[in-house]
GROMACS .gro file of C-alpha atoms in nm:
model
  265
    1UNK     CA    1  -1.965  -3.257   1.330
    2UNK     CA    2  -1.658  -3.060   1.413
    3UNK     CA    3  -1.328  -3.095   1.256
    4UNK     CA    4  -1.166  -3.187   1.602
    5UNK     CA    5  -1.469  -3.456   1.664
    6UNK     CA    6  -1.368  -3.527   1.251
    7UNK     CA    7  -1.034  -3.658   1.282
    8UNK     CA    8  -1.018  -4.017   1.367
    9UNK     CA    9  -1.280  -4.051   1.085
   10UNK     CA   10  -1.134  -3.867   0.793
   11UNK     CA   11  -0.834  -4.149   0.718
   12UNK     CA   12  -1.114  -4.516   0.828
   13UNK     CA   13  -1.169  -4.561   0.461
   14UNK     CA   14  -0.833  -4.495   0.271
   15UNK     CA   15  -0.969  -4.490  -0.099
   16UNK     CA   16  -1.299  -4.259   0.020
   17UNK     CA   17  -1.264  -3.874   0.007
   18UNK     CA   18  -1.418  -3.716   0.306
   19UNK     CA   19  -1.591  -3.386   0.256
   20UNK     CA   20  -1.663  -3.166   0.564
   21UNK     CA   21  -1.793  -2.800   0.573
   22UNK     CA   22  -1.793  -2.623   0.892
   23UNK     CA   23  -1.817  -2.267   1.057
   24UNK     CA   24  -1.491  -2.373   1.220
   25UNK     CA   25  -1.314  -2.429   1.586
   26UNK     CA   26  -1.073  -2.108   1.663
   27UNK     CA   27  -0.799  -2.332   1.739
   28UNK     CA   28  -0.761  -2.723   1.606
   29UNK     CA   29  -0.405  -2.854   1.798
   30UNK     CA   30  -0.140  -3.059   1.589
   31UNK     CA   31  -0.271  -3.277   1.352
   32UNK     CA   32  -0.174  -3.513   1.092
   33UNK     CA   33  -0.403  -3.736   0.837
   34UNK     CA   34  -0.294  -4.010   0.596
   35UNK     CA   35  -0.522  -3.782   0.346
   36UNK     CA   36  -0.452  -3.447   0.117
   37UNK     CA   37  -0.658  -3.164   0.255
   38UNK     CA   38  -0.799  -2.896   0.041
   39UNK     CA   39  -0.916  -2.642   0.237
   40UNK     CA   40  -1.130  -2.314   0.133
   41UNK     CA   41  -1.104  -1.989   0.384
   42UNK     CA   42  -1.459  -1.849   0.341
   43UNK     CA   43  -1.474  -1.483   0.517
   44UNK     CA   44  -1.186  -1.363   0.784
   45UNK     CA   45  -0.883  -1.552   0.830
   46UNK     CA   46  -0.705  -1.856   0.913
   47UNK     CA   47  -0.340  -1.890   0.984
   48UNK     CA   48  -0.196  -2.262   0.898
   49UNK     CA   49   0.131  -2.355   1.147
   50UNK     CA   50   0.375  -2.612   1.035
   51UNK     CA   51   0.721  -2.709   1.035
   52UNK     CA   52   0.899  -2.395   1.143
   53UNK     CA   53   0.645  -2.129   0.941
   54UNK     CA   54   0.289  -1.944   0.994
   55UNK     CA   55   0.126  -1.906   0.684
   56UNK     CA   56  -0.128  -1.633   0.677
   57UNK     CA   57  -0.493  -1.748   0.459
   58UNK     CA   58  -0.670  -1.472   0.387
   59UNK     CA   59  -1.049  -1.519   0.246
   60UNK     CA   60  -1.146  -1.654  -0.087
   61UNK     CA   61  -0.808  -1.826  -0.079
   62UNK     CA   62  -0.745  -2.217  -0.020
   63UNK     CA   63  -0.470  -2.431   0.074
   64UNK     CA   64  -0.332  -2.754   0.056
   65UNK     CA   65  -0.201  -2.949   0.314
   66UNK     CA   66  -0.001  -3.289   0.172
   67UNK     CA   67  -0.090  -3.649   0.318
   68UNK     CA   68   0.055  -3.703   0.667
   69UNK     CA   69   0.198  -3.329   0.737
   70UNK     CA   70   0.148  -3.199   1.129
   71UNK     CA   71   0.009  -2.873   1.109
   72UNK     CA   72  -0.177  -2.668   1.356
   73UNK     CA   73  -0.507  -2.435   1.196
   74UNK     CA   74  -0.608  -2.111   1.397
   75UNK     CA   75  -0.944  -1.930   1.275
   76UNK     CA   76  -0.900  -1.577   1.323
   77UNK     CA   77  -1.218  -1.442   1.298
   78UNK     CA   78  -1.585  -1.633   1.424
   79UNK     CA   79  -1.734  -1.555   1.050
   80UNK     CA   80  -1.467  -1.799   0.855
   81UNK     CA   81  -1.630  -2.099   0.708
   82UNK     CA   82  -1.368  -2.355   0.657
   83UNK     CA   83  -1.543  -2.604   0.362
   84UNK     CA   84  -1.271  -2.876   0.338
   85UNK     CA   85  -1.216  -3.188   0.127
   86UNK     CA   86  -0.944  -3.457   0.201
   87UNK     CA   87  -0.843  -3.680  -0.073
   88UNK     CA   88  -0.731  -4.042  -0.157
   89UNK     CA   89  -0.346  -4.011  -0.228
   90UNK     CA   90  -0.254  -4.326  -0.425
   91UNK     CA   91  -0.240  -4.095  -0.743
   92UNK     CA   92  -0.021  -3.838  -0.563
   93UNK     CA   93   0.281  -3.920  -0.754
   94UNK     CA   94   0.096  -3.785  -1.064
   95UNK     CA   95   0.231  -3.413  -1.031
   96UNK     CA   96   0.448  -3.255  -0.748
   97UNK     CA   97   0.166  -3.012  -0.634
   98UNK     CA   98   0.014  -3.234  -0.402
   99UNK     CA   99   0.366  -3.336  -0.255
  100UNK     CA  100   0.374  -2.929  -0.135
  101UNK     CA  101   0.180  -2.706   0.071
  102UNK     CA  102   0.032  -2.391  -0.081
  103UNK     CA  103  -0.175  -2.134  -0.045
  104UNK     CA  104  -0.393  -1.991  -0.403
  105UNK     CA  105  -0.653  -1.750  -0.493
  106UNK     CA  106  -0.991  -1.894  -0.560
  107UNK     CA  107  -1.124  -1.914  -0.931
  108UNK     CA  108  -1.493  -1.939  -1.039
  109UNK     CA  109  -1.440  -2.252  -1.126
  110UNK     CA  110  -1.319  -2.455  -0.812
  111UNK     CA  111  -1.507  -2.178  -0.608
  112UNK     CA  112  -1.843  -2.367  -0.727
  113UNK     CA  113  -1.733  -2.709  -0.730
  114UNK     CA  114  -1.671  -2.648  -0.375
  115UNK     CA  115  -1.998  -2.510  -0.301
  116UNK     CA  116  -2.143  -2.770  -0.510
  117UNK     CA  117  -2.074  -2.985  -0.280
  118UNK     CA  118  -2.201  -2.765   0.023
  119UNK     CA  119  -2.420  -3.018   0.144
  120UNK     CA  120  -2.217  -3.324   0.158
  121UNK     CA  121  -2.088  -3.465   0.457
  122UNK     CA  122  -1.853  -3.718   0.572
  123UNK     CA  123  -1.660  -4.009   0.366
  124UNK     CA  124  -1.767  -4.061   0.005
  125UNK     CA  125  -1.663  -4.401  -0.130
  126UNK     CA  126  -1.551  -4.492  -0.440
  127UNK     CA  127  -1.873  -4.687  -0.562
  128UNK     CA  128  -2.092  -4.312  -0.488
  129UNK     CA  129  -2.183  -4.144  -0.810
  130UNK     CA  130  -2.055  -3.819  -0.622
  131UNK     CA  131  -1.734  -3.930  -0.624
  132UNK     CA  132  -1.619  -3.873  -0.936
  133UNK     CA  133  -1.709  -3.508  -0.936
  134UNK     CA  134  -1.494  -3.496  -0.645
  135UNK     CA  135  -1.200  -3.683  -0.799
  136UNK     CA  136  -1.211  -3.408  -1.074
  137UNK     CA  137  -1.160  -3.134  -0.840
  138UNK     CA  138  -0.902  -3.309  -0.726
  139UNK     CA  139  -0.735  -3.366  -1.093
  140UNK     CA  140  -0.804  -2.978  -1.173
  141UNK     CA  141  -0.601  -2.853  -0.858
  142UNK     CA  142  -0.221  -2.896  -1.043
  143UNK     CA  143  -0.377  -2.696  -1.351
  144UNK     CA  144  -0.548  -2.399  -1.190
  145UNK     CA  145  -0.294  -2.367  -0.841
  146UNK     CA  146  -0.052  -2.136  -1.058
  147UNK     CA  147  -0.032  -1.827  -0.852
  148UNK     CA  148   0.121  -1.927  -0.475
  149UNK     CA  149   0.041  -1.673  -0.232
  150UNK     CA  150   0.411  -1.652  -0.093
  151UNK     CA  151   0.357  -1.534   0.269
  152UNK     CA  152   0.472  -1.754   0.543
  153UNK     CA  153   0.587  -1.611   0.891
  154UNK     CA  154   0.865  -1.819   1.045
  155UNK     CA  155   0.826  -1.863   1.425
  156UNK     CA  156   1.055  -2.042   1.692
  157UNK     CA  157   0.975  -2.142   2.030
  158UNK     CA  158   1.338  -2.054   2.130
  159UNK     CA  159   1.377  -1.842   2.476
  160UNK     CA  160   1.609  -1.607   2.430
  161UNK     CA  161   1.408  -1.495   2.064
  162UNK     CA  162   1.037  -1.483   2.211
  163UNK     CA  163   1.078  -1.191   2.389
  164UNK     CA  164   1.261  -1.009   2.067
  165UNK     CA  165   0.986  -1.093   1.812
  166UNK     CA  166   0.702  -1.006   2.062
  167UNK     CA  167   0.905  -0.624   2.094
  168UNK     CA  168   0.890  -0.600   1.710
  169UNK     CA  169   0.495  -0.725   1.672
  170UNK     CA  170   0.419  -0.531   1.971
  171UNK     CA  171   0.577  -0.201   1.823
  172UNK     CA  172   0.553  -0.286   1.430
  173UNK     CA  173   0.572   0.105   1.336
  174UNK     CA  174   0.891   0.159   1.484
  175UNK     CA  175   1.147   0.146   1.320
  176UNK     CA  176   1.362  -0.123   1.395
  177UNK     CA  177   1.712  -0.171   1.322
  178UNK     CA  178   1.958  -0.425   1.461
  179UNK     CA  179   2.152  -0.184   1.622
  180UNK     CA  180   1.859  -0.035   1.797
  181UNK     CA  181   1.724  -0.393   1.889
  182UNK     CA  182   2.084  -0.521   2.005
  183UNK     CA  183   2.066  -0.221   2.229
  184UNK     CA  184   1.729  -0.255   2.410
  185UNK     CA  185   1.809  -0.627   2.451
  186UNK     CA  186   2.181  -0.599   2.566
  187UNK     CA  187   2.252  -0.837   2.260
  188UNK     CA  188   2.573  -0.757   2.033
  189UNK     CA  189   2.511  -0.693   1.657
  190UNK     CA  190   2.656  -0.990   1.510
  191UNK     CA  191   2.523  -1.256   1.754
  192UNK     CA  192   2.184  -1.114   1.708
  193UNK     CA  193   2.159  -1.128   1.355
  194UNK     CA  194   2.306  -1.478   1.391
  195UNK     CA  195   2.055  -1.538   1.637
  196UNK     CA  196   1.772  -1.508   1.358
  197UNK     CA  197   1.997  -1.758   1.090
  198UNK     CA  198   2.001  -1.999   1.336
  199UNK     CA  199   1.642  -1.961   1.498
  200UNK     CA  200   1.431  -1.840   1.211
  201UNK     CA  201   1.680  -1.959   0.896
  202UNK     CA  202   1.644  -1.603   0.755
  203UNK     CA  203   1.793  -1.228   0.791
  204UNK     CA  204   1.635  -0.973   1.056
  205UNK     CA  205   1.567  -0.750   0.749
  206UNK     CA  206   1.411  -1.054   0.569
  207UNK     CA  207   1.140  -1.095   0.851
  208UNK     CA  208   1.048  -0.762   0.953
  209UNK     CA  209   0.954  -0.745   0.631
  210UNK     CA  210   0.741  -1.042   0.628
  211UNK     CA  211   0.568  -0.961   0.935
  212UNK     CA  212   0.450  -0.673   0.804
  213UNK     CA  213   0.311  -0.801   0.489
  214UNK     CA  214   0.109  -1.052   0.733
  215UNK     CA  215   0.006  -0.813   0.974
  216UNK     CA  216  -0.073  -0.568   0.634
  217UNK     CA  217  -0.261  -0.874   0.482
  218UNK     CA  218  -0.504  -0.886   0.804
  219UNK     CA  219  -0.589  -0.490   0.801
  220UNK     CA  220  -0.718  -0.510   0.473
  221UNK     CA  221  -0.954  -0.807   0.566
  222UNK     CA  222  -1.036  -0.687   0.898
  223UNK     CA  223  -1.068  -0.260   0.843
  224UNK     CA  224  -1.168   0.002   0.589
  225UNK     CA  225  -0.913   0.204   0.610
  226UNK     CA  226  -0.696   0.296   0.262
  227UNK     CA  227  -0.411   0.115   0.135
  228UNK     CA  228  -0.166   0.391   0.245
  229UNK     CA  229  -0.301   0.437   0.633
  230UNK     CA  230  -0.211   0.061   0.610
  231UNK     CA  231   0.129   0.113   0.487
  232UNK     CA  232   0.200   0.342   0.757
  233UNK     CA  233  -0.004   0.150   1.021
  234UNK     CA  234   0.268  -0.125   0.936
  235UNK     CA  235   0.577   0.038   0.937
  236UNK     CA  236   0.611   0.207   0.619
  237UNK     CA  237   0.707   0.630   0.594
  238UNK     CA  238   0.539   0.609   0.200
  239UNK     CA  239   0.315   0.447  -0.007
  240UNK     CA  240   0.542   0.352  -0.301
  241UNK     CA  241   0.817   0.155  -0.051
  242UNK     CA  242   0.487  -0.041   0.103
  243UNK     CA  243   0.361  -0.092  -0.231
  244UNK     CA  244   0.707  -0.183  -0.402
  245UNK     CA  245   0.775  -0.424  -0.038
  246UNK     CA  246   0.428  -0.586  -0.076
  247UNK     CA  247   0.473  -0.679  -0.476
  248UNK     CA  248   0.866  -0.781  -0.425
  249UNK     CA  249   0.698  -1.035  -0.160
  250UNK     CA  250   0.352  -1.145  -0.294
  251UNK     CA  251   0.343  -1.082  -0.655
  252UNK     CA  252   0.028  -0.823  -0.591
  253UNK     CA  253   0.009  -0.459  -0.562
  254UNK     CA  254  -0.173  -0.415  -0.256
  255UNK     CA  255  -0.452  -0.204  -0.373
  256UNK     CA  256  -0.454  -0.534  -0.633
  257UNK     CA  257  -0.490  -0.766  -0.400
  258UNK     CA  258  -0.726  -0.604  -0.197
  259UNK     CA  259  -0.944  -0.529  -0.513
  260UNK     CA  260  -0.885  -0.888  -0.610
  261UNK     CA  261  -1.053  -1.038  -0.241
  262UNK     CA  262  -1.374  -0.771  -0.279
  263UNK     CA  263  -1.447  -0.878  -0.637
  264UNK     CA  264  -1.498  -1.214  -0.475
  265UNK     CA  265  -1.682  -1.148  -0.131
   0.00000   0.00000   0.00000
């Protein structure tokens, strides 16, 4: 069963945790369950929208998503498993992780708990011997989810910025200053960068950047080509201001991180 077709079942049996792996839907709408969800990209790319942010998921990576959060999930390639497992949460209160949504590279360990549990499906209640193997993933997550993948894209639906942010995404290699961008769009300076405060709570500077370390992020999973054709591809005139950009942001050199997702396809 899908995850759409899933959702009025996942939160019928509070104390159960419902396990569900799934070659998934490209787009599942708005969503909210009384439940955690921990959530394992398997191959391509998923892109988790909440609140006012995108957060870009690239493979061998999982997420969590706290109890009762909206959030919209886009698949962005037709190979990405999605194997997810939503939790109880009367323990919650235990440790602050599971109060906050993040985003973490996959370990051995959790990587075959999860596929342990490949062929489980559906609620597993609290009286099912399997369901204490699951409540220990669940206990592990705090210990092992030290290294936050700190990408998230912040979007607005506002009119008068839609247009702006599709110029930038549509031309990512230019390069784009306020001035230049307050003159295409007949905007003044100041009530521009204003503009992006009030719309996007952070700087122009501050989000060009971050789009590029997305769009960066998905030509590594999604091409061959070297870590410096992707520096340029996204905006940068060398390798060492990509690579200094991409470790100021993620905590990864990107020929790291890239090394770091092949070791584990």
């Amino acid at each position: 069963m899908s995850l759409i077709a899933s959702l009025p079942n996942i939160d019928k049996i509070a104390d159960s945790v419902f396990v569900m792996h799934e070659r998934s839907e490209k787009f599942i709408p708005y969503h909210s369950h009384a439940k955690g969800q921990l959530s394992y990209v398997e191959g391509g790319l998923a892109y988790l929208q909440l609140n006012d942010k995108n957060y870009v998921i690239p493979a061998r990576h999982y997420f969590w998503v706290p109890s009762g959060l909206e959030h919209i999930l886009k698949i962005g390639h037709s190979g990405t498993i999605l194997r997810s497992i939503f939790f109880y949460t009367y323990d919650d209160n235990k440790n602050l992780f599971f109060s906050e949504v993040g985003i973490y590279p996959i370990n051995a360990l959790l990587l075959q708990m999860i596929k342990y549990t490949e062929l489980w499906d559906g609620p597993i209640k609290s009286d099912d011997s399997r369901y204490q193997f699951l409540s220990v993933i669940k206990n592990i997550l705090p210990e092992i989810s030290n290294k936050k993948l700190p990408i998230s894209l912040p979007f607005t639906d506002h009119e008068r910025m839609q247009p702006i942010l599709e110029f930038i995404a549509n031309n990512i290699t230019a390069n784009h200053t306020l001035a230049s961008l307050s003159t295409h769009f007949g905007i003044g300076e100041r009530s521009l960068s204003r503009l992006f405060q009030i719309t996007l709570k952070t700087s122009f500077l501050q989000y060009l950047k971050l789009l590029r370390m997305v769009r960066s992020i998905e030509l590594m999973l999604q091409s061959d080509i070297s870590i410096s054709e992707i520096g340029y591809a996204v905006g940068y005139d060398s390798l060492s201001s990509f690579s200094n950009t991409f470790y100021q942001m993620t905590n990864y050199r990107p020929s790291d991180f890239k090394r770091e997702i092949a070791a584990r396809e």
